[in-house]
Short mmCIF file of C-alpha atoms in Angstrom, two decimals:
data_model
loop_
_atom_site.label_atom_id
_atom_site.label_comp_id
_atom_site.label_asym_id
_atom_site.label_seq_id
_atom_site.Cartn_x
_atom_site.Cartn_y
_atom_site.Cartn_z
CA MET A 24 68.40 104.59 108.54
CA LYS A 25 68.65 108.15 109.73
CA PHE A 26 72.22 107.40 110.75
CA LYS A 27 73.10 106.13 107.30
CA ALA A 28 71.65 109.22 105.63
CA MET A 29 73.53 111.51 107.98
CA THR A 30 76.72 109.57 107.33
CA ALA A 31 76.31 110.02 103.60
CA ILE A 32 75.76 113.76 103.88
CA ALA A 33 78.66 114.18 106.26
CA ALA A 34 80.93 112.15 104.01
CA LEU A 35 80.24 114.70 101.30
CA LEU A 36 80.95 117.61 103.61
CA PHE A 37 84.05 116.29 105.33
CA ALA A 38 85.72 114.31 102.55
CA PRO A 39 88.91 116.05 101.44
CA ALA A 40 89.43 116.35 97.68
CA ALA A 41 91.88 113.44 97.57
CA PHE A 42 89.13 111.11 98.82
CA ALA A 43 87.10 111.45 95.64
CA GLY A 44 87.13 107.64 95.32
CA GLY A 45 86.68 105.39 92.32
CA ALA A 46 88.75 105.06 89.19
CA ASP A 47 89.57 108.17 87.18
CA ASP A 48 88.78 108.72 83.48
CA ASP A 49 92.30 109.24 82.18
CA THR A 50 93.62 107.27 79.21
CA LEU A 51 96.98 105.54 79.05
CA VAL A 52 99.13 105.83 75.95
CA VAL A 53 102.78 104.81 76.29
CA ASN A 54 105.45 106.64 74.27
CA GLY A 55 102.67 108.35 72.32
CA ASP A 56 102.29 105.01 70.58
CA ILE A 57 101.01 102.04 72.58
CA GLU A 58 97.32 102.53 73.41
CA MET A 59 96.42 100.60 76.52
CA THR A 60 93.02 99.10 77.29
CA THR A 61 92.74 99.96 80.98
CA LYS A 62 89.00 99.33 81.38
CA ALA A 63 87.16 96.39 79.88
CA PRO A 64 83.98 94.36 80.41
CA ALA A 65 84.50 91.72 83.10
CA PRO A 66 85.20 88.24 81.70
CA ALA A 67 82.31 85.77 81.94
CA HIS A 68 84.12 83.53 84.44
CA LEU A 69 83.83 86.30 87.07
CA ASP A 70 80.10 85.49 87.23
CA GLY A 71 79.13 89.11 87.78
CA ALA A 72 81.50 89.69 90.72
CA LEU A 73 82.67 92.83 88.87
CA ASP A 74 80.87 94.75 86.10
CA GLU A 75 84.01 96.24 84.66
CA ILE A 76 87.65 95.36 85.11
CA ILE A 77 89.92 98.34 85.72
CA SER A 78 93.71 98.50 85.66
CA GLY A 79 95.48 99.51 88.88
CA TRP A 80 96.91 102.44 86.89
CA HIS A 81 93.58 104.30 87.25
CA PHE A 82 93.81 104.33 91.03
CA ARG A 83 97.20 106.00 91.21
CA SER A 84 97.92 109.73 91.42
CA ASP A 85 98.40 111.80 88.26
CA GLU A 86 102.14 112.07 88.98
CA THR A 87 102.56 108.29 89.28
CA GLN A 88 100.39 107.70 86.21
CA GLN A 89 102.50 110.11 84.19
CA LEU A 90 105.69 108.13 84.86
CA GLN A 91 104.28 105.13 82.99
CA THR A 92 103.52 107.08 79.80
CA ASP A 93 107.15 107.45 78.73
CA ASP A 94 109.86 104.79 78.77
CA PHE A 95 112.47 107.42 79.67
CA GLU A 96 110.56 108.20 82.85
CA ASN A 97 109.57 104.61 83.63
CA GLN A 98 112.42 103.39 85.81
CA GLY A 99 111.27 99.81 85.27
CA MET A 100 112.73 100.09 81.77
CA ILE A 101 116.25 100.30 83.23
CA PHE A 102 115.83 96.70 84.36
CA VAL A 103 114.51 95.76 80.94
CA ASP A 104 117.79 97.05 79.46
CA GLN A 105 119.77 95.04 82.00
CA ALA A 106 117.81 91.92 81.07
CA MET A 107 118.72 92.50 77.41
CA ASP A 108 122.39 92.25 78.39
CA ILE A 109 121.70 88.96 80.15
CA TRP A 110 119.68 87.79 77.14
CA ASN A 111 122.76 88.14 74.94
CA THR A 112 125.27 86.64 77.40
CA ALA A 113 126.21 82.94 77.26
CA GLU A 114 125.95 81.16 80.58
CA GLY A 115 126.07 77.59 81.90
CA SER A 116 127.74 74.38 80.77
CA GLU A 117 126.26 74.53 77.24
CA GLY A 118 127.80 77.93 76.55
CA LYS A 119 124.51 79.29 75.24
CA ALA A 120 122.69 82.58 75.61
CA CYS A 121 118.93 83.07 75.39
CA ALA A 122 119.57 84.87 72.11
CA ASP A 123 121.16 81.75 70.56
CA CYS A 124 117.81 80.01 70.55
CA HIS A 125 115.31 82.87 70.70
CA ASP A 126 117.04 85.54 68.57
CA ASP A 127 115.37 88.92 68.93
CA PRO A 128 112.87 88.94 71.81
CA ALA A 129 110.87 91.63 69.96
CA ASP A 130 109.88 88.76 67.66
CA SER A 131 110.16 85.60 69.70
CA MET A 132 108.67 86.92 72.98
CA THR A 133 105.74 88.92 71.57
CA GLY A 134 102.48 87.77 73.15
CA VAL A 135 104.15 85.44 75.67
CA ALA A 136 103.35 87.48 78.80
CA ALA A 137 99.69 87.79 77.74
CA THR A 138 99.11 84.03 77.96
CA TYR A 139 101.14 83.04 81.03
CA PRO A 140 100.73 81.29 83.49
CA LYS A 141 100.12 78.49 81.03
CA TRP A 142 99.78 74.72 81.08
CA ASN A 143 102.92 72.92 79.85
CA GLU A 144 101.95 69.56 78.43
CA ASP A 145 105.37 67.86 78.65
CA ALA A 146 105.99 68.93 82.23
CA GLY A 147 102.36 68.33 83.24
CA GLU A 148 102.24 71.59 85.21
CA VAL A 149 101.05 75.19 85.04
CA ARG A 150 104.10 77.35 84.41
CA THR A 151 104.71 81.01 85.13
CA VAL A 152 107.12 82.97 82.91
CA GLN A 153 109.79 82.68 85.60
CA MET A 154 109.36 78.91 85.79
CA GLN A 155 109.68 78.63 82.00
CA VAL A 156 112.83 80.77 81.96
CA ASN A 157 114.35 78.63 84.70
CA ASP A 158 113.47 75.52 82.73
CA CYS A 159 115.48 76.91 79.79
CA ARG A 160 118.35 77.86 82.08
CA VAL A 161 118.59 74.52 83.84
CA ASN A 162 117.66 72.06 81.08
CA ARG A 163 118.86 73.83 77.93
CA MET A 164 121.74 76.02 79.12
CA GLY A 165 123.12 74.01 82.03
CA ALA A 166 122.92 77.12 84.22
CA ASP A 167 121.57 77.61 87.75
CA ALA A 168 117.92 78.45 88.30
CA TRP A 169 117.26 82.02 89.37
CA LYS A 170 115.67 82.57 92.77
CA TYR A 171 111.98 83.42 92.44
CA ASP A 172 111.33 87.19 92.08
CA ALA A 173 115.06 87.98 92.59
CA THR A 174 116.53 90.79 90.47
CA ASP A 175 117.67 88.78 87.42
CA ALA A 176 114.45 86.76 87.30
CA ILE A 177 112.14 89.75 87.64
CA SER A 178 114.15 91.87 85.19
CA MET A 179 113.91 89.11 82.57
CA GLU A 180 110.17 88.77 83.24
CA ALA A 181 109.80 92.55 82.75
CA MET A 182 111.73 92.42 79.48
CA ILE A 183 109.53 89.59 78.22
CA ALA A 184 106.37 91.44 79.36
CA SER A 185 107.47 94.63 77.61
CA HIS A 186 107.13 92.86 74.26
CA SER A 187 103.43 92.22 74.94
CA ARG A 188 102.54 95.74 76.04
CA GLY A 189 99.16 96.77 74.66
CA MET A 190 98.09 93.19 73.92
CA PRO A 191 95.09 91.87 75.85
CA VAL A 192 95.70 89.50 78.75
CA ASN A 193 94.27 86.17 77.68
CA VAL A 194 95.18 83.25 79.93
CA ALA A 195 93.47 79.90 79.44
CA ILE A 196 91.58 78.62 82.46
CA ASP A 197 89.97 75.49 81.04
CA GLY A 198 91.25 72.02 80.22
CA PRO A 199 94.28 70.96 82.20
CA ALA A 200 94.67 74.46 83.74
CA ALA A 201 91.25 74.27 85.38
CA GLU A 202 92.45 72.54 88.53
CA ALA A 203 95.06 75.20 89.33
CA TRP A 204 92.55 77.93 88.46
CA GLU A 205 90.00 76.54 90.93
CA LYS A 206 92.66 76.35 93.60
CA GLY A 207 93.65 79.95 92.93
CA LYS A 208 90.03 81.02 93.13
CA GLU A 209 89.62 79.33 96.49
CA ILE A 210 92.68 81.16 97.83
CA TYR A 211 91.31 84.46 96.47
CA TYR A 212 88.13 84.13 98.50
CA THR A 213 89.67 82.71 101.70
CA ARG A 214 89.72 85.09 104.66
CA TYR A 215 93.23 84.60 105.98
CA GLY A 216 94.93 85.73 109.15
CA GLN A 217 93.89 87.31 112.38
CA LEU A 218 92.23 90.14 110.43
CA GLU A 219 90.23 87.55 108.46
CA LEU A 220 90.47 89.35 105.13
CA ALA A 221 90.40 87.76 101.67
CA CYS A 222 91.79 89.29 98.50
CA ALA A 223 88.13 89.85 97.62
CA SER A 224 87.45 91.77 100.88
CA CYS A 225 89.73 94.55 99.67
CA HIS A 226 90.03 94.26 95.89
CA GLU A 227 86.48 93.17 95.00
CA GLU A 228 84.26 94.61 97.77
CA ASN A 229 86.21 97.80 98.38
CA TYR A 230 88.08 98.91 95.28
CA GLY A 231 87.85 102.66 94.87
CA ASN A 232 87.83 103.16 98.66
CA TYR A 233 90.75 104.45 100.66
CA ILE A 234 92.21 102.18 103.32
CA ARG A 235 94.29 104.66 105.29
CA ALA A 236 96.43 106.40 102.63
CA ASP A 237 96.06 103.65 100.03
CA HIS A 238 93.54 103.90 97.23
CA LEU A 239 92.34 100.33 96.73
CA SER A 240 92.42 98.99 93.16
CA GLN A 241 90.97 95.74 91.86
CA GLY A 242 94.37 94.10 92.43
CA HIS A 243 95.03 93.03 88.82
CA ILE A 244 98.44 91.81 87.66
CA ASN A 245 98.29 92.98 84.04
CA GLY A 246 100.90 95.58 85.05
CA PHE A 247 103.44 93.16 86.52
CA PRO A 248 106.29 93.31 87.12
CA THR A 249 105.66 96.73 88.67
CA TYR A 250 108.27 99.35 89.41
CA ARG A 251 107.26 100.69 92.82
CA LEU A 252 108.30 104.15 93.95
CA LYS A 253 108.08 102.86 97.52
CA ASN A 254 111.03 100.48 97.21
CA ALA A 255 112.56 101.76 93.94
CA LYS A 256 112.75 98.35 92.29
CA LEU A 257 110.79 95.89 90.22
CA ASN A 258 108.28 93.83 92.18
CA GLY A 259 106.95 90.42 91.19
CA ALA A 260 103.31 89.38 91.52
CA HIS A 261 104.17 86.70 94.09
CA SER A 262 106.01 89.21 96.26
CA ARG A 263 102.97 91.49 96.08
CA PHE A 264 100.67 88.61 97.06
CA LYS A 265 102.99 87.84 99.95
CA GLY A 266 102.84 91.44 101.20
CA CYS A 267 99.06 91.58 100.93
CA ILE A 268 98.60 88.33 102.88
CA ARG A 269 101.14 89.37 105.50
CA ASP A 270 99.12 92.56 106.04
CA THR A 271 96.13 90.48 107.14
CA ARG A 272 98.26 89.25 110.09
CA ALA A 273 98.54 85.87 108.40
CA GLU A 274 101.22 83.30 107.77
CA THR A 275 101.98 83.90 104.10
CA PHE A 276 102.95 81.56 101.26
CA SER A 277 106.32 81.84 99.53
CA PRO A 278 107.08 83.26 96.07
CA GLY A 279 107.23 80.31 93.67
CA SER A 280 104.97 78.12 95.83
CA ASP A 281 102.18 76.04 94.28
CA GLU A 282 99.67 78.28 96.06
CA PHE A 283 101.03 81.45 94.47
CA ILE A 284 101.35 79.84 91.03
CA ALA A 285 97.65 78.93 91.22
CA LEU A 286 96.77 82.38 92.58
CA GLU A 287 98.76 84.07 89.78
CA LEU A 288 96.78 82.13 87.18
CA TYR A 289 93.48 83.03 88.83
CA VAL A 290 94.27 86.71 89.42
CA LYS A 291 95.67 87.08 85.91
CA SER A 292 92.46 85.59 84.48
CA ARG A 293 90.37 88.20 86.31
CA GLY A 294 92.18 90.71 84.11
CA ASN A 295 91.55 88.90 80.81
CA GLY A 296 90.86 91.76 78.39
CA LEU A 297 93.05 94.43 80.00
CA SER A 298 96.29 95.31 78.22
CA VAL A 299 99.60 93.91 79.40
CA GLU A 300 101.35 96.93 80.96
CA GLY A 301 104.48 95.39 82.44
CA PRO A 302 106.70 96.92 83.59
CA SER A 303 104.18 99.40 85.02
CA VAL A 304 104.77 102.11 87.63
CA ARG A 305 102.97 102.08 90.98
CA ASN A 306 103.51 103.84 94.31
CA MET B 29 101.57 77.49 147.33
CA ARG B 30 101.57 80.14 149.98
CA LEU B 31 101.94 82.82 147.35
CA THR B 32 98.87 81.57 145.49
CA ALA B 33 96.87 81.56 148.71
CA ILE B 34 97.84 85.14 149.42
CA THR B 35 97.01 86.23 145.88
CA ALA B 36 93.63 84.59 146.18
CA ALA B 37 92.95 86.28 149.48
CA VAL B 38 93.89 89.67 148.05
CA ALA B 39 91.60 89.09 145.10
CA LEU B 40 88.74 88.31 147.46
CA VAL B 41 89.33 91.44 149.51
CA ALA B 42 89.71 93.64 146.44
CA GLY B 43 86.32 92.39 145.29
CA ALA B 44 84.48 93.95 142.37
CA ALA B 45 87.16 96.46 141.41
CA PHE B 46 89.44 93.55 140.43
CA ALA B 47 86.71 91.51 138.82
CA GLU B 48 88.00 88.81 136.54
CA THR B 49 88.73 89.79 132.93
CA VAL B 50 86.43 87.92 130.53
CA ALA B 51 88.53 85.77 128.19
CA PRO B 52 87.86 86.10 124.41
CA ASP B 53 86.22 82.66 124.14
CA ASP B 54 83.96 83.41 127.13
CA VAL B 55 82.39 86.64 125.86
CA VAL B 56 78.58 86.29 125.69
CA TYR B 57 77.01 87.93 122.64
CA GLY B 58 73.31 88.79 122.57
CA GLU B 59 70.87 88.23 119.74
CA TYR B 60 72.02 91.36 117.86
CA GLY B 61 75.69 90.94 118.71
CA GLU B 62 75.63 93.16 121.78
CA VAL B 63 77.72 92.40 124.91
CA ASN B 64 76.06 93.48 128.15
CA GLU B 65 78.78 92.86 130.71
CA SER B 66 81.97 94.92 130.86
CA LEU B 67 84.98 92.79 129.89
CA THR B 68 87.02 94.05 132.85
CA GLY B 69 84.76 95.78 135.35
CA VAL B 70 87.07 98.82 135.08
CA PRO B 71 85.43 101.90 133.52
CA GLY B 72 86.76 102.79 130.07
CA ASP B 73 89.25 105.62 129.57
CA ALA B 74 88.16 107.62 126.51
CA ASP B 75 91.58 109.25 126.05
CA ASN B 76 93.30 105.90 125.78
CA GLY B 77 90.47 104.76 123.50
CA ARG B 78 91.20 107.67 121.17
CA MET B 79 94.88 106.60 121.06
CA VAL B 80 93.99 102.94 120.35
CA PHE B 81 91.60 104.09 117.61
CA SER B 82 94.21 106.10 115.73
CA THR B 83 97.41 104.10 116.34
CA LYS B 84 98.53 101.71 113.62
CA SER B 85 100.01 99.11 115.97
CA LYS B 86 96.86 99.11 118.17
CA GLY B 87 93.31 99.27 116.76
CA ASN B 88 94.18 101.18 113.58
CA CYS B 89 90.45 101.85 113.26
CA VAL B 90 91.16 105.03 111.24
CA SER B 91 92.47 102.89 108.41
CA CYS B 92 88.81 102.07 107.66
CA HIS B 93 86.77 104.74 109.50
CA ALA B 94 86.74 108.51 109.30
CA VAL B 95 85.94 110.53 112.42
CA ALA B 96 85.42 114.31 112.21
CA GLN B 97 86.53 114.70 115.85
CA LEU B 98 90.11 113.65 114.98
CA PRO B 99 91.17 116.43 112.58
CA ASP B 100 94.86 115.91 113.42
CA VAL B 101 94.85 112.28 112.23
CA PRO B 102 95.68 112.20 108.48
CA PHE B 103 94.46 109.68 105.88
CA GLN B 104 91.24 108.46 107.46
CA GLY B 105 89.88 105.48 105.56
CA GLU B 106 86.50 104.85 103.95
CA VAL B 107 86.09 101.06 103.93
CA GLY B 108 83.75 101.33 106.94
CA PRO B 109 81.13 104.02 107.71
CA GLU B 110 82.12 107.36 109.19
CA LEU B 111 81.77 107.19 112.98
CA THR B 112 81.25 110.88 113.76
CA TRP B 113 77.79 110.20 115.32
CA THR B 114 78.33 106.74 116.75
CA GLY B 115 77.89 107.93 120.35
CA GLU B 116 74.33 109.01 119.54
CA ALA B 117 73.39 106.06 117.39
CA ARG B 118 74.76 103.15 119.42
CA SER B 119 74.65 101.98 123.04
CA ALA B 120 77.71 100.89 125.05
CA GLU B 121 76.51 97.28 124.83
CA GLU B 122 76.20 97.40 121.05
CA LEU B 123 79.58 99.09 120.67
CA ARG B 124 81.31 96.57 122.96
CA GLY B 125 79.98 93.73 120.81
CA ILE B 126 80.93 95.45 117.54
CA VAL B 127 84.48 96.20 118.64
CA ALA B 128 85.07 92.79 120.26
CA ASN B 129 83.72 90.83 117.28
CA ALA B 130 81.66 92.69 114.70
CA LYS B 131 80.76 89.47 112.93
CA HIS B 132 77.99 88.88 115.48
CA THR B 133 76.38 92.22 114.56
CA PHE B 134 77.16 92.37 110.83
CA GLU B 135 77.28 88.92 109.29
CA GLY B 136 80.28 88.44 107.01
CA THR B 137 81.57 91.98 107.58
CA VAL B 138 85.12 92.87 106.52
CA MET B 139 85.63 94.53 109.91
CA PRO B 140 88.14 92.40 111.84
CA ALA B 141 87.36 90.88 115.26
CA PHE B 142 89.61 92.59 117.80
CA TYR B 143 88.91 90.35 120.81
CA LYS B 144 89.11 86.86 119.40
CA THR B 145 91.84 84.22 119.59
CA SER B 146 90.57 81.13 117.78
CA GLY B 147 89.06 79.99 114.51
CA PHE B 148 91.52 81.77 112.18
CA ILE B 149 92.90 80.42 108.88
CA ARG B 150 96.72 80.60 108.80
CA PRO B 151 97.03 83.22 111.54
CA GLY B 152 100.40 84.98 111.65
CA ASP B 153 102.65 86.40 114.34
CA GLY B 154 101.53 90.03 113.99
CA TYR B 155 102.71 91.46 110.65
CA THR B 156 105.78 89.20 110.32
CA GLY B 157 104.13 86.85 107.81
CA LYS B 158 105.33 83.92 109.95
CA ALA B 159 103.33 81.43 111.99
CA PRO B 160 102.97 82.37 115.66
CA GLU B 161 104.82 80.45 118.34
CA GLY B 162 102.48 79.54 121.14
CA ASP B 163 99.05 80.98 121.80
CA LEU B 164 97.77 83.91 119.81
CA PRO B 165 96.83 86.94 121.92
CA PRO B 166 93.78 88.97 120.83
CA ILE B 167 94.66 92.07 118.75
CA LEU B 168 93.45 94.31 121.57
CA SER B 169 93.26 93.74 125.32
CA ALA B 170 89.95 93.63 127.19
CA GLN B 171 90.69 97.07 128.66
CA ASP B 172 91.51 98.48 125.19
CA ILE B 173 88.01 97.36 124.12
CA GLU B 174 86.42 99.09 127.13
CA ASP B 175 88.48 102.24 126.44
CA LEU B 176 87.37 102.23 122.78
CA VAL B 177 83.73 101.93 123.84
CA ALA B 178 84.19 104.96 126.13
CA PHE B 179 85.79 106.90 123.27
CA LEU B 180 83.11 105.93 120.74
CA LEU B 181 80.39 107.08 123.17
CA THR B 182 81.93 110.58 123.12
CA LEU B 183 81.41 110.81 119.34
CA LYS B 184 78.37 113.09 119.02
CA GLU B 185 77.45 115.99 116.85
CA GLU B 186 78.22 119.23 118.65
#
């Protein structure tokens, strides 16, 4: 008891300013136009595990936050432009471009990112945006599938996400998606690796705390794909999951695996109510 | 054969100073998670313990714990409690148990077990993300644990 009290006092005395902890109170408006919901009441299916859901944007430094407020500073938007070129270019044995069937993505792709991963009735599977794009490439264009989270695939995902920015994440978790959602939930709470840490150990029990130099967020994916300053490219959610599991000294799963598809659905659903931010900027 | 016999004889002569290292699965934890016997019989070296505490590839304890006595180590974490007074608050036996496997002291704690080799889910080969080939060594050696205990016991308010 005495020890705890002393610890608390000392933490106040010794903590450097940067260790203030918790989410900040800034507000995110992109291009002076798109108002983002970055804090929202936790969805009911979290059963009280969190009171409030908070975008990862709040846990980044002011400098990093600033970069996401303007598309000319957000380097992720360069990849969005590149994806627009691909969108308009015919490829594959059918000689078709995405644009031939979907016209202007500002119309046809609005709201798509907010509801994926999503159950596809004909295929009888939960599909991520990348899986759906590959389905169009292979079965409607006669082109090769893109490798999961590789540059073309992640750039296209970012372009599609950009047309949902500001809209609330709203993935369905019931009906035929329920099985994958349950599987994703189980993975989220499993303590993997030699360090025996679950996603929840860091992103639910310890968000707001520093782990070494990293300010832990709630680990939402409303901002994906993310442009990371660390590797100066767009990063997919599955690649981020892979890195987080690897850091628990565990054998990871692969991007595009059934495990990560289920985990993407579950993690995305934890952020139901936050705005789609992709492509966001993180460190 | 002969070599083994000689080794055995030397071990006998050397006696207590070369006492057998306790393997991870053989560590005996008390009711509150404490470990009474030294894991090596060799006294801990606090200087090495300090290094293990702050080095990423070793204990990396600073990633979760702040310690006022290490002002030169940047970015001390705050997932676990500050350990500036641990040497006053905890005994060597308690600290040995906590560092070897804190789950016996704090049920369900996020603090990893540093002297444990079995019972993991999808353990990896260090930070490679791949499955290990062969047996998994503990994250820290028995002597590292003893050295950490010696270091933690030096943490007192001055």
